[in-house]
Each structure stands twice: as C-alpha cells, then as structure tokens.
PDB file of C-alpha atoms and ligand atoms in Angstrom:
ATOM      1  CA  UNK B 299    -158.148  27.727   7.635  1.00  0.00           C
ATOM      2  CA  UNK B 300    -156.574  28.663  10.992  1.00  0.00           C
ATOM      3  CA  UNK B 301    -158.817  28.876  13.938  1.00  0.00           C
ATOM      4  CA  UNK B 302    -158.534  32.610  14.673  1.00  0.00           C
ATOM      5  CA  UNK B 303    -160.861  34.947  16.876  1.00  0.00           C
ATOM      6  CA  UNK B 304    -163.492  36.553  14.760  1.00  0.00           C
ATOM      7  CA  UNK B 305    -165.099  38.566  17.367  1.00  0.00           C
ATOM      8  CA  UNK B 306    -162.523  41.497  17.141  1.00  0.00           C
ATOM      9  CA  UNK B 307    -161.462  41.490  13.527  1.00  0.00           C
ATOM     10  CA  UNK B 308    -160.229  45.094  13.712  1.00  0.00           C
ATOM     11  CA  UNK B 309    -158.371  44.823  16.821  1.00  0.00           C
ATOM     12  CA  UNK B 310    -155.384  47.195  16.970  1.00  0.00           C
ATOM     13  CA  UNK B 311    -156.629  48.890  13.737  1.00  0.00           C
ATOM     14  CA  UNK B 312    -157.256  52.625  13.258  1.00  0.00           C
ATOM     15  CA  UNK B 313    -160.456  53.657  11.320  1.00  0.00           C
ATOM     16  CA  UNK B 314    -161.734  56.859   9.990  1.00  0.00           C
ATOM     17  CA  UNK B 315    -165.509  57.377   9.034  1.00  0.00           C
ATOM     18  CA  UNK B 316    -166.852  60.498   7.578  1.00  0.00           C
ATOM     19  CA  UNK B 317    -170.271  61.611   8.535  1.00  0.00           C
ATOM     20  CA  UNK B 318    -170.317  59.123  11.500  1.00  0.00           C
ATOM     21  CA  UNK B 319    -172.869  60.807  13.820  1.00  0.00           C
ATOM     22  CA  UNK B 320    -176.055  59.629  12.249  1.00  0.00           C
ATOM     23  CA  UNK B 321    -177.815  56.975  10.042  1.00  0.00           C
ATOM     24  CA  UNK B 322    -175.462  54.759   8.030  1.00  0.00           C
ATOM     25  CA  UNK B 323    -172.262  56.434   9.364  1.00  0.00           C
ATOM     26  CA  UNK B 324    -173.040  56.015  13.042  1.00  0.00           C
ATOM     27  CA  UNK B 325    -173.771  52.338  12.435  1.00  0.00           C
ATOM     28  CA  UNK B 326    -170.499  51.811  10.618  1.00  0.00           C
ATOM     29  CA  UNK B 327    -168.680  53.555  13.600  1.00  0.00           C
ATOM     30  CA  UNK B 328    -170.372  51.175  16.061  1.00  0.00           C
ATOM     31  CA  UNK B 329    -169.528  48.275  14.129  1.00  0.00           C
ATOM     32  CA  UNK B 330    -165.852  48.919  13.614  1.00  0.00           C
ATOM     33  CA  UNK B 331    -165.590  49.899  17.238  1.00  0.00           C
ATOM     34  CA  UNK B 332    -167.281  46.804  18.402  1.00  0.00           C
ATOM     35  CA  UNK B 333    -164.880  44.859  16.199  1.00  0.00           C
ATOM     36  CA  UNK B 334    -161.978  46.267  18.238  1.00  0.00           C
ATOM     37  CA  UNK B 335    -160.956  49.226  15.975  1.00  0.00           C
ATOM     38  CA  UNK B 336    -160.181  52.750  17.361  1.00  0.00           C
ATOM     39  CA  UNK B 337    -162.316  55.128  15.460  1.00  0.00           C
ATOM     40  CA  UNK B 338    -162.220  58.808  14.421  1.00  0.00           C
ATOM     41  CA  UNK B 339    -165.481  60.050  13.107  1.00  0.00           C
ATOM     42  CA  UNK B 340    -166.283  63.240  11.402  1.00  0.00           C
ATOM     43  CA  UNK B 341    -169.403  65.435  11.335  1.00  0.00           C
ATOM     44  CA  UNK B 342    -170.516  68.706   9.850  1.00  0.00           C
ATOM     45  CA  UNK B 343    -172.646  70.499  12.227  1.00  0.00           C
ATOM     46  CA  UNK B 344    -174.018  68.541  15.277  1.00  0.00           C
ATOM     47  CA  UNK B 345    -171.307  68.885  18.046  1.00  0.00           C
ATOM     48  CA  UNK B 346    -173.606  67.437  20.810  1.00  0.00           C
ATOM     49  CA  UNK B 347    -174.548  64.353  18.780  1.00  0.00           C
ATOM     50  CA  UNK B 348    -170.854  63.798  18.058  1.00  0.00           C
ATOM     51  CA  UNK B 349    -169.743  63.698  21.667  1.00  0.00           C
ATOM     52  CA  UNK B 350    -172.706  61.477  22.305  1.00  0.00           C
ATOM     53  CA  UNK B 351    -171.551  58.828  19.607  1.00  0.00           C
ATOM     54  CA  UNK B 352    -167.986  59.110  21.071  1.00  0.00           C
ATOM     55  CA  UNK B 353    -168.919  58.467  24.609  1.00  0.00           C
ATOM     56  CA  UNK B 354    -171.372  55.708  23.769  1.00  0.00           C
ATOM     57  CA  UNK B 355    -168.445  53.805  21.885  1.00  0.00           C
ATOM     58  CA  UNK B 356    -165.959  54.382  24.735  1.00  0.00           C
ATOM     59  CA  UNK B 357    -168.654  53.078  27.209  1.00  0.00           C
ATOM     60  CA  UNK B 358    -169.090  49.932  25.211  1.00  0.00           C
ATOM     61  CA  UNK B 359    -165.439  49.051  24.966  1.00  0.00           C
ATOM     62  CA  UNK B 360    -164.627  45.678  26.470  1.00  0.00           C
ATOM     63  CA  UNK B 361    -162.422  45.514  29.583  1.00  0.00           C
ATOM     64  CA  UNK B 362    -158.798  44.953  28.637  1.00  0.00           C
ATOM     65  CA  UNK B 363    -159.226  46.235  25.103  1.00  0.00           C
ATOM     66  CA  UNK B 364    -157.556  49.432  24.615  1.00  0.00           C
ATOM     67  CA  UNK B 365    -159.573  51.422  22.110  1.00  0.00           C
ATOM     68  CA  UNK B 366    -159.804  55.246  21.217  1.00  0.00           C
ATOM     69  CA  UNK B 367    -162.832  57.174  19.785  1.00  0.00           C
ATOM     70  CA  UNK B 368    -162.553  60.831  18.692  1.00  0.00           C
ATOM     71  CA  UNK B 369    -164.783  63.187  16.764  1.00  0.00           C
ATOM     72  CA  UNK B 370    -163.605  65.802  14.262  1.00  0.00           C
ATOM     73  CA  UNK B 371    -165.729  68.698  12.878  1.00  0.00           C
ATOM     74  CA  UNK B 372    -165.000  68.771   9.277  1.00  0.00           C
ATOM     75  CA  UNK B 373    -166.694  69.817   6.076  1.00  0.00           C
ATOM     76  CA  UNK B 374    -165.426  67.305   3.841  1.00  0.00           C
ATOM     77  CA  UNK B 375    -166.111  69.492   0.744  1.00  0.00           C
ATOM     78  CA  UNK B 376    -163.109  71.693   2.032  1.00  0.00           C
ATOM     79  CA  UNK B 377    -159.800  70.682   0.845  1.00  0.00           C
ATOM     80  CA  UNK B 378    -158.201  72.531   3.672  1.00  0.00           C
ATOM     81  CA  UNK B 379    -160.621  71.086   6.326  1.00  0.00           C
ATOM     82  CA  UNK B 380    -160.078  67.544   4.991  1.00  0.00           C
ATOM     83  CA  UNK B 381    -156.280  67.912   5.018  1.00  0.00           C
ATOM     84  CA  UNK B 382    -156.243  69.231   8.566  1.00  0.00           C
ATOM     85  CA  UNK B 383    -158.636  66.348   9.634  1.00  0.00           C
ATOM     86  CA  UNK B 384    -156.167  63.686   8.357  1.00  0.00           C
ATOM     87  CA  UNK B 385    -153.285  65.372   9.965  1.00  0.00           C
ATOM     88  CA  UNK B 386    -155.160  65.429  13.304  1.00  0.00           C
ATOM     89  CA  UNK B 387    -156.100  61.732  12.949  1.00  0.00           C
ATOM     90  CA  UNK B 388    -152.535  60.812  12.197  1.00  0.00           C
ATOM     91  CA  UNK B 389    -151.404  62.825  15.300  1.00  0.00           C
ATOM     92  CA  UNK B 390    -153.871  60.975  17.416  1.00  0.00           C
ATOM     93  CA  UNK B 391    -153.676  57.564  15.954  1.00  0.00           C
ATOM     94  CA  UNK B 392    -150.442  57.329  14.188  1.00  0.00           C
ATOM     95  CA  UNK B 393    -152.042  55.822  11.053  1.00  0.00           C
ATOM     96  CA  UNK B 394    -155.207  55.119   9.279  1.00  0.00           C
ATOM     97  CA  UNK B 395    -155.911  51.441   8.335  1.00  0.00           C
ATOM     98  CA  UNK B 396    -159.532  51.869   7.458  1.00  0.00           C
ATOM     99  CA  UNK B 397    -161.117  54.800   5.637  1.00  0.00           C
ATOM    100  CA  UNK B 398    -164.903  54.884   5.134  1.00  0.00           C
ATOM    101  CA  UNK B 399    -166.114  57.768   3.044  1.00  0.00           C
ATOM    102  CA  UNK B 400    -169.748  57.861   4.054  1.00  0.00           C
ATOM    103  CA  UNK B 401    -170.585  61.622   4.400  1.00  0.00           C
ATOM    104  CA  UNK B 402    -173.240  62.518   1.887  1.00  0.00           C
ATOM    105  CA  UNK B 403    -176.195  64.964   1.256  1.00  0.00           C
ATOM    106  CA  UNK B 404    -179.286  65.142  -1.258  1.00  0.00           C
ATOM    107  CA  UNK B 405    -180.756  68.313  -2.640  1.00  0.00           C
ATOM    108  CA  UNK B 406    -183.380  66.757  -4.910  1.00  0.00           C
ATOM    109  CA  UNK B 407    -185.179  68.440  -7.712  1.00  0.00           C
ATOM    110  CA  UNK B 408    -185.923  68.080 -11.473  1.00  0.00           C
ATOM    111  CA  UNK B 409    -183.134  69.148 -13.766  1.00  0.00           C
ATOM    112  CA  UNK B 410    -185.242  72.081 -15.230  1.00  0.00           C
ATOM    113  CA  UNK B 411    -185.475  73.610 -11.734  1.00  0.00           C
ATOM    114  CA  UNK B 412    -182.048  72.498 -10.386  1.00  0.00           C
ATOM    115  CA  UNK B 413    -179.971  75.452  -9.267  1.00  0.00           C
ATOM    116  CA  UNK B 414    -176.264  75.432  -9.678  1.00  0.00           C
ATOM    117  CA  UNK B 415    -175.837  75.772  -6.074  1.00  0.00           C
ATOM    118  CA  UNK B 416    -177.944  72.586  -5.467  1.00  0.00           C
ATOM    119  CA  UNK B 417    -175.717  70.908  -7.964  1.00  0.00           C
ATOM    120  CA  UNK B 418    -172.398  72.202  -6.376  1.00  0.00           C
ATOM    121  CA  UNK B 419    -173.532  71.394  -2.784  1.00  0.00           C
ATOM    122  CA  UNK B 420    -174.141  67.667  -3.651  1.00  0.00           C
ATOM    123  CA  UNK B 421    -171.153  67.152  -6.041  1.00  0.00           C
ATOM    124  CA  UNK B 422    -168.698  69.153  -3.733  1.00  0.00           C
ATOM    125  CA  UNK B 423    -169.863  66.923  -0.601  1.00  0.00           C
ATOM    126  CA  UNK B 424    -170.443  63.487  -2.144  1.00  0.00           C
ATOM    127  CA  UNK B 425    -167.688  63.433  -4.780  1.00  0.00           C
ATOM    128  CA  UNK B 426    -165.144  66.206  -4.142  1.00  0.00           C
ATOM    129  CA  UNK B 427    -165.372  65.228  -0.483  1.00  0.00           C
ATOM    130  CA  UNK B 428    -164.249  61.650  -1.237  1.00  0.00           C
ATOM    131  CA  UNK B 429    -161.488  63.025  -3.352  1.00  0.00           C
ATOM    132  CA  UNK B 430    -160.285  65.403  -0.619  1.00  0.00           C
ATOM    133  CA  UNK B 431    -160.266  62.714   2.205  1.00  0.00           C
ATOM    134  CA  UNK B 432    -159.003  59.839   0.065  1.00  0.00           C
ATOM    135  CA  UNK B 433    -156.203  62.136  -1.199  1.00  0.00           C
ATOM    136  CA  UNK B 434    -155.191  63.261   2.276  1.00  0.00           C
ATOM    137  CA  UNK B 435    -155.153  59.713   3.475  1.00  0.00           C
ATOM    138  CA  UNK B 436    -153.530  58.029   0.565  1.00  0.00           C
ATOM    139  CA  UNK B 437    -149.850  59.013   1.127  1.00  0.00           C
ATOM    140  CA  UNK B 438    -149.699  57.616   4.752  1.00  0.00           C
ATOM    141  CA  UNK B 439    -151.676  54.387   3.675  1.00  0.00           C
ATOM    142  CA  UNK B 440    -149.256  53.840   0.917  1.00  0.00           C
ATOM    143  CA  UNK B 441    -146.235  54.086   3.013  1.00  0.00           C
ATOM    144  CA  UNK B 442    -147.687  51.664   5.556  1.00  0.00           C
ATOM    145  CA  UNK B 443    -148.453  49.212   2.610  1.00  0.00           C
ATOM    146  CA  UNK B 444    -151.768  48.272   3.996  1.00  0.00           C
ATOM    147  CA  UNK B 445    -155.205  49.809   3.965  1.00  0.00           C
ATOM    148  CA  UNK B 446    -158.839  49.431   3.200  1.00  0.00           C
ATOM    149  CA  UNK B 447    -160.929  52.259   1.699  1.00  0.00           C
ATOM    150  CA  UNK B 448    -164.589  51.718   1.425  1.00  0.00           C
ATOM    151  CA  UNK B 449    -166.778  54.564  -0.251  1.00  0.00           C
ATOM    152  CA  UNK B 450    -170.523  54.578   0.305  1.00  0.00           C
ATOM    153  CA  UNK B 451    -172.207  55.119  -3.071  1.00  0.00           C
ATOM    154  CA  UNK B 452    -175.778  54.329  -3.926  1.00  0.00           C
ATOM    155  CA  UNK B 453    -177.897  51.997  -6.257  1.00  0.00           C
ATOM    156  CA  UNK B 454    -179.064  55.218  -7.978  1.00  0.00           C
ATOM    157  CA  UNK B 455    -175.482  55.894  -9.091  1.00  0.00           C
ATOM    158  CA  UNK B 456    -175.817  52.801 -11.257  1.00  0.00           C
ATOM    159  CA  UNK B 457    -179.595  53.125 -12.222  1.00  0.00           C
ATOM    160  CA  UNK B 458    -180.162  56.948 -12.189  1.00  0.00           C
ATOM    161  CA  UNK B 459    -183.292  58.420 -10.672  1.00  0.00           C
ATOM    162  CA  UNK B 460    -185.610  61.274 -11.771  1.00  0.00           C
ATOM    163  CA  UNK B 461    -185.126  64.331  -9.432  1.00  0.00           C
ATOM    164  CA  UNK B 462    -181.647  63.335  -8.526  1.00  0.00           C
ATOM    165  CA  UNK B 463    -179.374  64.160 -11.438  1.00  0.00           C
ATOM    166  CA  UNK B 464    -176.855  65.828  -8.991  1.00  0.00           C
ATOM    167  CA  UNK B 465    -176.934  63.038  -6.403  1.00  0.00           C
ATOM    168  CA  UNK B 466    -176.749  60.185  -9.046  1.00  0.00           C
ATOM    169  CA  UNK B 467    -173.917  61.886 -10.899  1.00  0.00           C
ATOM    170  CA  UNK B 468    -172.079  62.254  -7.597  1.00  0.00           C
ATOM    171  CA  UNK B 469    -172.565  58.544  -6.706  1.00  0.00           C
ATOM    172  CA  UNK B 470    -171.744  57.380 -10.229  1.00  0.00           C
ATOM    173  CA  UNK B 471    -168.537  59.487  -9.995  1.00  0.00           C
ATOM    174  CA  UNK B 472    -167.649  57.868  -6.742  1.00  0.00           C
ATOM    175  CA  UNK B 473    -167.778  54.319  -8.467  1.00  0.00           C
ATOM    176  CA  UNK B 474    -165.513  55.593 -11.264  1.00  0.00           C
ATOM    177  CA  UNK B 475    -163.165  57.115  -8.600  1.00  0.00           C
ATOM    178  CA  UNK B 476    -163.035  53.960  -6.568  1.00  0.00           C
ATOM    179  CA  UNK B 477    -162.022  51.697  -9.674  1.00  0.00           C
ATOM    180  CA  UNK B 478    -159.382  54.175 -10.728  1.00  0.00           C
ATOM    181  CA  UNK B 479    -157.777  54.527  -7.161  1.00  0.00           C
ATOM    182  CA  UNK B 480    -158.081  50.767  -6.725  1.00  0.00           C
ATOM    183  CA  UNK B 481    -155.892  50.247  -9.686  1.00  0.00           C
ATOM    184  CA  UNK B 482    -153.398  52.998  -8.665  1.00  0.00           C
ATOM    185  CA  UNK B 483    -152.888  51.638  -5.169  1.00  0.00           C
ATOM    186  CA  UNK B 484    -153.390  47.802  -5.546  1.00  0.00           C
ATOM    187  CA  UNK B 485    -149.458  47.196  -5.643  1.00  0.00           C
ATOM    188  CA  UNK B 486    -149.399  48.814  -2.220  1.00  0.00           C
ATOM    189  CA  UNK B 487    -151.613  46.314  -0.446  1.00  0.00           C
ATOM    190  CA  UNK B 488    -154.531  48.833  -0.390  1.00  0.00           C
ATOM    191  CA  UNK B 489    -157.983  47.864  -1.567  1.00  0.00           C
ATOM    192  CA  UNK B 490    -160.661  50.298  -2.600  1.00  0.00           C
ATOM    193  CA  UNK B 491    -164.372  49.194  -2.694  1.00  0.00           C
ATOM    194  CA  UNK B 492    -167.943  50.810  -2.760  1.00  0.00           C
ATOM    195  CA  UNK B 493    -171.003  49.767  -0.916  1.00  0.00           C
ATOM    196  CA  UNK B 494    -174.213  50.676  -2.899  1.00  0.00           C
ATOM    197  CA  UNK B 495    -177.131  50.889  -0.403  1.00  0.00           C
ATOM    198  CA  UNK B 496    -180.721  50.731  -1.761  1.00  0.00           C
ATOM    199  CA  UNK B 497    -183.453  52.245   0.413  1.00  0.00           C
ATOM    200  CA  UNK B 498    -182.262  52.591   4.014  1.00  0.00           C
ATOM    201  CA  UNK B 499    -184.263  54.153   6.712  1.00  0.00           C
ATOM    202  CA  UNK B 500    -182.258  57.268   8.021  1.00  0.00           C
ATOM    203  CA  UNK B 501    -182.935  60.966   8.429  1.00  0.00           C
ATOM    204  CA  UNK B 502    -181.991  61.242   4.672  1.00  0.00           C
ATOM    205  CA  UNK B 503    -184.862  58.992   3.402  1.00  0.00           C
ATOM    206  CA  UNK B 504    -187.103  60.452   6.302  1.00  0.00           C
ATOM    207  CA  UNK B 505    -187.723  63.444   3.807  1.00  0.00           C
ATOM    208  CA  UNK B 506    -189.477  60.937   1.496  1.00  0.00           C
ATOM    209  CA  UNK B 507    -193.303  61.062   1.509  1.00  0.00           C
ATOM    210  CA  UNK B 508    -195.446  57.902   2.661  1.00  0.00           C
ATOM    211  CA  UNK B 509    -196.497  57.360  -0.905  1.00  0.00           C
ATOM    212  CA  UNK B 510    -192.858  57.496  -2.190  1.00  0.00           C
ATOM    213  CA  UNK B 511    -191.902  55.047   0.673  1.00  0.00           C
ATOM    214  CA  UNK B 512    -194.654  52.737  -0.266  1.00  0.00           C
ATOM    215  CA  UNK B 513    -193.592  52.700  -3.834  1.00  0.00           C
ATOM    216  CA  UNK B 514    -190.144  51.925  -2.909  1.00  0.00           C
ATOM    217  CA  UNK B 515    -191.167  48.933  -0.563  1.00  0.00           C
ATOM    218  CA  UNK B 516    -193.227  47.448  -3.527  1.00  0.00           C
ATOM    219  CA  UNK B 517    -189.892  47.128  -5.346  1.00  0.00           C
ATOM    220  CA  UNK B 518    -187.863  45.337  -2.635  1.00  0.00           C
ATOM    221  CA  UNK B 519    -188.114  41.484  -3.045  1.00  0.00           C
ATOM    222  CA  UNK B 520    -186.967  41.128   0.776  1.00  0.00           C
ATOM    223  CA  UNK B 521    -190.090  43.218   1.646  1.00  0.00           C
ATOM    224  CA  UNK B 522    -188.421  45.629   4.084  1.00  0.00           C
ATOM    225  CA  UNK B 523    -186.427  48.789   4.077  1.00  0.00           C
ATOM    226  CA  UNK B 524    -182.802  48.269   4.911  1.00  0.00           C
ATOM    227  CA  UNK B 525    -181.271  49.344   8.170  1.00  0.00           C
ATOM    228  CA  UNK B 526    -178.060  51.160   8.783  1.00  0.00           C
ATOM    229  CA  UNK B 527    -176.684  47.888  10.297  1.00  0.00           C
ATOM    230  CA  UNK B 528    -177.234  46.022   7.063  1.00  0.00           C
ATOM    231  CA  UNK B 529    -174.919  48.577   5.360  1.00  0.00           C
ATOM    232  CA  UNK B 530    -172.379  48.512   8.188  1.00  0.00           C
ATOM    233  CA  UNK B 531    -172.210  44.707   7.916  1.00  0.00           C
ATOM    234  CA  UNK B 532    -171.169  44.977   4.353  1.00  0.00           C
ATOM    235  CA  UNK B 533    -168.641  47.734   5.072  1.00  0.00           C
ATOM    236  CA  UNK B 534    -167.401  45.503   8.102  1.00  0.00           C
ATOM    237  CA  UNK B 535    -166.797  42.646   5.622  1.00  0.00           C
ATOM    238  CA  UNK B 536    -164.938  44.756   3.031  1.00  0.00           C
ATOM    239  CA  UNK B 537    -162.804  46.324   5.863  1.00  0.00           C
ATOM    240  CA  UNK B 538    -161.793  42.880   7.252  1.00  0.00           C
ATOM    241  CA  UNK B 539    -159.082  40.526   6.318  1.00  0.00           C
ATOM    242  CA  UNK B 540    -161.576  38.167   4.658  1.00  0.00           C
ATOM    243  CA  UNK B 541    -162.079  40.735   1.708  1.00  0.00           C
ATOM    244  CA  UNK B 542    -158.184  41.019   1.167  1.00  0.00           C
ATOM    245  CA  UNK B 543    -158.640  39.765  -2.503  1.00  0.00           C
ATOM    246  CA  UNK B 544    -161.560  42.032  -3.288  1.00  0.00           C
ATOM    247  CA  UNK B 545    -160.897  45.391  -4.908  1.00  0.00           C
ATOM    248  CA  UNK B 546    -162.647  47.872  -7.159  1.00  0.00           C
ATOM    249  CA  UNK B 547    -166.071  46.402  -6.666  1.00  0.00           C
ATOM    250  CA  UNK B 548    -169.379  47.759  -5.742  1.00  0.00           C
ATOM    251  CA  UNK B 549    -171.220  45.616  -3.325  1.00  0.00           C
ATOM    252  CA  UNK B 550    -175.025  46.276  -3.739  1.00  0.00           C
ATOM    253  CA  UNK B 551    -177.042  46.060  -0.533  1.00  0.00           C
ATOM    254  CA  UNK B 552    -180.593  46.821  -1.439  1.00  0.00           C
ATOM    255  CA  UNK B 553    -182.943  43.623  -0.474  1.00  0.00           C
ATOM    256  CA  UNK B 554    -182.709  42.652  -4.103  1.00  0.00           C
ATOM    257  CA  UNK B 555    -184.484  45.969  -5.435  1.00  0.00           C
ATOM    258  CA  UNK B 556    -182.138  46.486  -8.345  1.00  0.00           C
ATOM    259  CA  UNK B 557    -181.359  42.943  -9.453  1.00  0.00           C
TER     260      UNK B 557
HETATM  261  P1  NDP U 882    -177.682  61.023   7.094  1.00  0.00           P
HETATM  262  O1  NDP U 882    -178.255  62.314   6.388  1.00  0.00           O
HETATM  263  O2  NDP U 882    -178.486  60.448   8.095  1.00  0.00           O
HETATM  264  O3  NDP U 882    -176.296  61.515   7.765  1.00  0.00           O
HETATM  265  C1  NDP U 882    -175.358  62.169   6.844  1.00  0.00           C
HETATM  266  C2  NDP U 882    -173.943  62.307   7.591  1.00  0.00           C
HETATM  267  O4  NDP U 882    -173.115  62.915   6.731  1.00  0.00           O
HETATM  268  C3  NDP U 882    -174.147  63.128   8.933  1.00  0.00           C
HETATM  269  O5  NDP U 882    -173.353  62.490  10.072  1.00  0.00           O
HETATM  270  C4  NDP U 882    -173.732  64.562   8.511  1.00  0.00           C
HETATM  271  O6  NDP U 882    -173.068  65.325   9.662  1.00  0.00           O
HETATM  272  C5  NDP U 882    -172.516  64.194   7.479  1.00  0.00           C
HETATM  273  N1  NDP U 882    -172.360  65.265   6.514  1.00  0.00           N
HETATM  274  C6  NDP U 882    -173.165  65.861   5.815  1.00  0.00           C
HETATM  275  N2  NDP U 882    -172.466  66.600   4.972  1.00  0.00           N
HETATM  276  C7  NDP U 882    -171.317  66.742   5.517  1.00  0.00           C
HETATM  277  C8  NDP U 882    -170.076  67.446   5.079  1.00  0.00           C
HETATM  278  N3  NDP U 882    -170.125  68.319   4.195  1.00  0.00           N
HETATM  279  N4  NDP U 882    -169.018  67.182   5.710  1.00  0.00           N
HETATM  280  C9  NDP U 882    -168.861  66.168   6.544  1.00  0.00           C
HETATM  281  N5  NDP U 882    -170.095  65.561   6.890  1.00  0.00           N
HETATM  282  C10 NDP U 882    -171.067  65.705   6.455  1.00  0.00           C
HETATM  283  O7  NDP U 882    -177.283  60.088   5.747  1.00  0.00           O
HETATM  284  P2  NDP U 882    -177.457  58.563   5.695  1.00  0.00           P
HETATM  285  O8  NDP U 882    -177.007  57.908   6.844  1.00  0.00           O
HETATM  286  O9  NDP U 882    -178.770  58.110   5.098  1.00  0.00           O
HETATM  287  O10 NDP U 882    -176.489  58.316   4.397  1.00  0.00           O
HETATM  288  C11 NDP U 882    -175.089  58.126   4.526  1.00  0.00           C
HETATM  289  C12 NDP U 882    -174.315  57.839   3.251  1.00  0.00           C
HETATM  290  O11 NDP U 882    -175.086  56.681   2.583  1.00  0.00           O
HETATM  291  C13 NDP U 882    -174.498  58.983   2.189  1.00  0.00           C
HETATM  292  O12 NDP U 882    -173.271  58.935   1.428  1.00  0.00           O
HETATM  293  C14 NDP U 882    -175.652  58.702   1.363  1.00  0.00           C
HETATM  294  O13 NDP U 882    -175.515  59.357   0.188  1.00  0.00           O
HETATM  295  C15 NDP U 882    -175.627  57.225   1.270  1.00  0.00           C
HETATM  296  N6  NDP U 882    -176.884  56.534   0.863  1.00  0.00           N
HETATM  297  C16 NDP U 882    -177.936  56.618   1.661  1.00  0.00           C
HETATM  298  C17 NDP U 882    -179.145  55.784   1.374  1.00  0.00           C
HETATM  299  C18 NDP U 882    -180.342  55.872   2.220  1.00  0.00           C
HETATM  300  O14 NDP U 882    -181.369  55.235   1.843  1.00  0.00           O
HETATM  301  N7  NDP U 882    -180.279  56.466   3.402  1.00  0.00           N
HETATM  302  C19 NDP U 882    -179.229  55.022   0.023  1.00  0.00           C
HETATM  303  C20 NDP U 882    -177.944  55.072  -0.683  1.00  0.00           C
HETATM  304  C21 NDP U 882    -176.841  55.748  -0.127  1.00  0.00           C
HETATM  305  P3  NDP U 882    -174.015  66.313  10.451  1.00  0.00           P
HETATM  306  O15 NDP U 882    -175.147  65.484  11.128  1.00  0.00           O
HETATM  307  O16 NDP U 882    -173.102  66.838  11.523  1.00  0.00           O
HETATM  308  O17 NDP U 882    -174.606  67.247   9.512  1.00  0.00           O
END
C-alpha cells in the first residue's frame, strides 16, 4: 500500500446523482462533493431546494480545491429529458466519472387495487429512469475507459413486500439490469453495482404510520433506522478506487434487517 491522501478520494472527478435534492440523494451529493468531486444533481420538481443544495455544496468547498456543483431539472422517466441532461452535464463537466441512479418513488397499494398508472409511475421512474440515464452516460464512459455506476435499489427488491408489487418489481429489475450492464462494460474499466438500503429515515418513509415504523424497528438487529449518510457512505466506497475489483454486486445496508 502506498501512503495516499484519503480525505479527497474523488478529487478531479465528475459525478452525476439523480434525485439529489432530498434524503439519500442529497447525502450522496454531499459525500461526493466533500470528497473532492464536482457534482451535477438532478431533481424533479423543487427548484428552490435544488438551488439550496448547490449553494450549500459550493459554500463547503475547501479553499484551493476547484469544484463545480450544478442542478438540472429532469424527469428521469423521460428518455428525451434524460438524454438532454447528460448532454448538459458533458457540456459543463466534459465527462462523467461517477453516476448514481438514486431517483425513486413509491405508490403503494395491494395488487387487487393497484391501478395501471400507479404501476407505470413507479416502473417508469425507478427502472426505466435507470435505463434512460445509464444508456445516455454509457457511451462517453466507455470511450473514457473508466467509470463507476451505482444504482440505488432496495432490500424489498430482494425480499418482496406486500403492498409494494410495483416498487419491488422495479427494484428487482434494477438488480438484474445492474448485473447485465456490469458484464457488458467490465472490459472498459467500468464497474456497475447496487446499494440496497433497508429502512432509512427520509420523506419517502415519513409516509409510514407510527405502528409500521415500530414494526420495522423490531426487525433491525442494530436497533435503529438507517440515516441517508449510512447509504452515502456505502455509495462513496463503491465510487472509490478501493472498490475497483467489485462489480455486479448488491451491497445491503440495512442494520442487519434482512440477514
Ligand atoms: P425521497 O423521496 O426523499 O427523494 C426522492 C428524490 O428523487 C427527490 O430528489 C426527487 O426530486 C427525486 N425524484 C423523484 N421522482 C423523480 C423523477 N421522475 N425524475 C427525477 N427525480 C425524481 O427518497 P429517498 O431519499 O428515501 O430515496 C432515494 C432512493 O433510495 C430511491 O430510489 C428509493 O427507492 C431508495 N430507497 C429508499 C429507502 C428508504 O427507506 N428511504 C429504502 C430503500 C431504497 P424532487 O424532490 O424534485 O421531486
């Protein structure tokens, strides 16, 4: 081992994080930026919040370290918007070294009552969105012969969950997609992995009732809900040089809930 600086592991690198304004995505943006990367974050609706995240990043930049942060309004379920987004990021940064597909939604309900539009919304955002953004980024990444793609799936993509047939199908799909693309691009020095969070306290899980949260807590050996930073730390590892020999994997970060 050479003695190297580990405080800025992504220095000089360019990252794109989808859904980077809130919750897990925001923590990932902060982690990568704190590690020296320039970061483009996308969001779907909240312009003011996106500006706030960008300004907070830029204000936190260390003196002497040149970093950029930009926000782009993109609905990842739209092929045209995803492609235009990557074009803009390439125009601003010149390259994308790290892509984190984090944007995701839930629209829960039992299958008997699940409408086609609830199915489509979740699959189009969580799975097709990953397809659109990854497809748009893969060509430039392949020509630079280097890249890290990290997809945020979920433990329920492995286990299933009543009331979430659409969400679980989308997250299981992301795992299959990850393994396939990992095999396609490995020869170009690109790794593709998933992080599967368990129960993380964000706006998404804020919708759960107190009883549901209590039941979940009883299933977690480490006896606490996860934080967005717990997930960002795992993403940060997979985005780092230290994870160069890991591809096609799903790293579960759930306090032991599903072991
Ligand atoms: P939040 O609901 O807190 O944030 C979701 C983010 O995704 C927001 O930035 C939102 O932007 C963005 N977004 C939503 N729809 C779209 C879209 N169509 N196009 C672009 N961006 C979009 O979610 P979490 O932080 O909780 O979740 C992040 C990821 O982690 C998701 O993929 C989720 O499925 C996964 N996950 C979460 C778990 C948890 O316990 N919280 C557990 C397992 C997985 P805007 O604010 O502008 O709408």
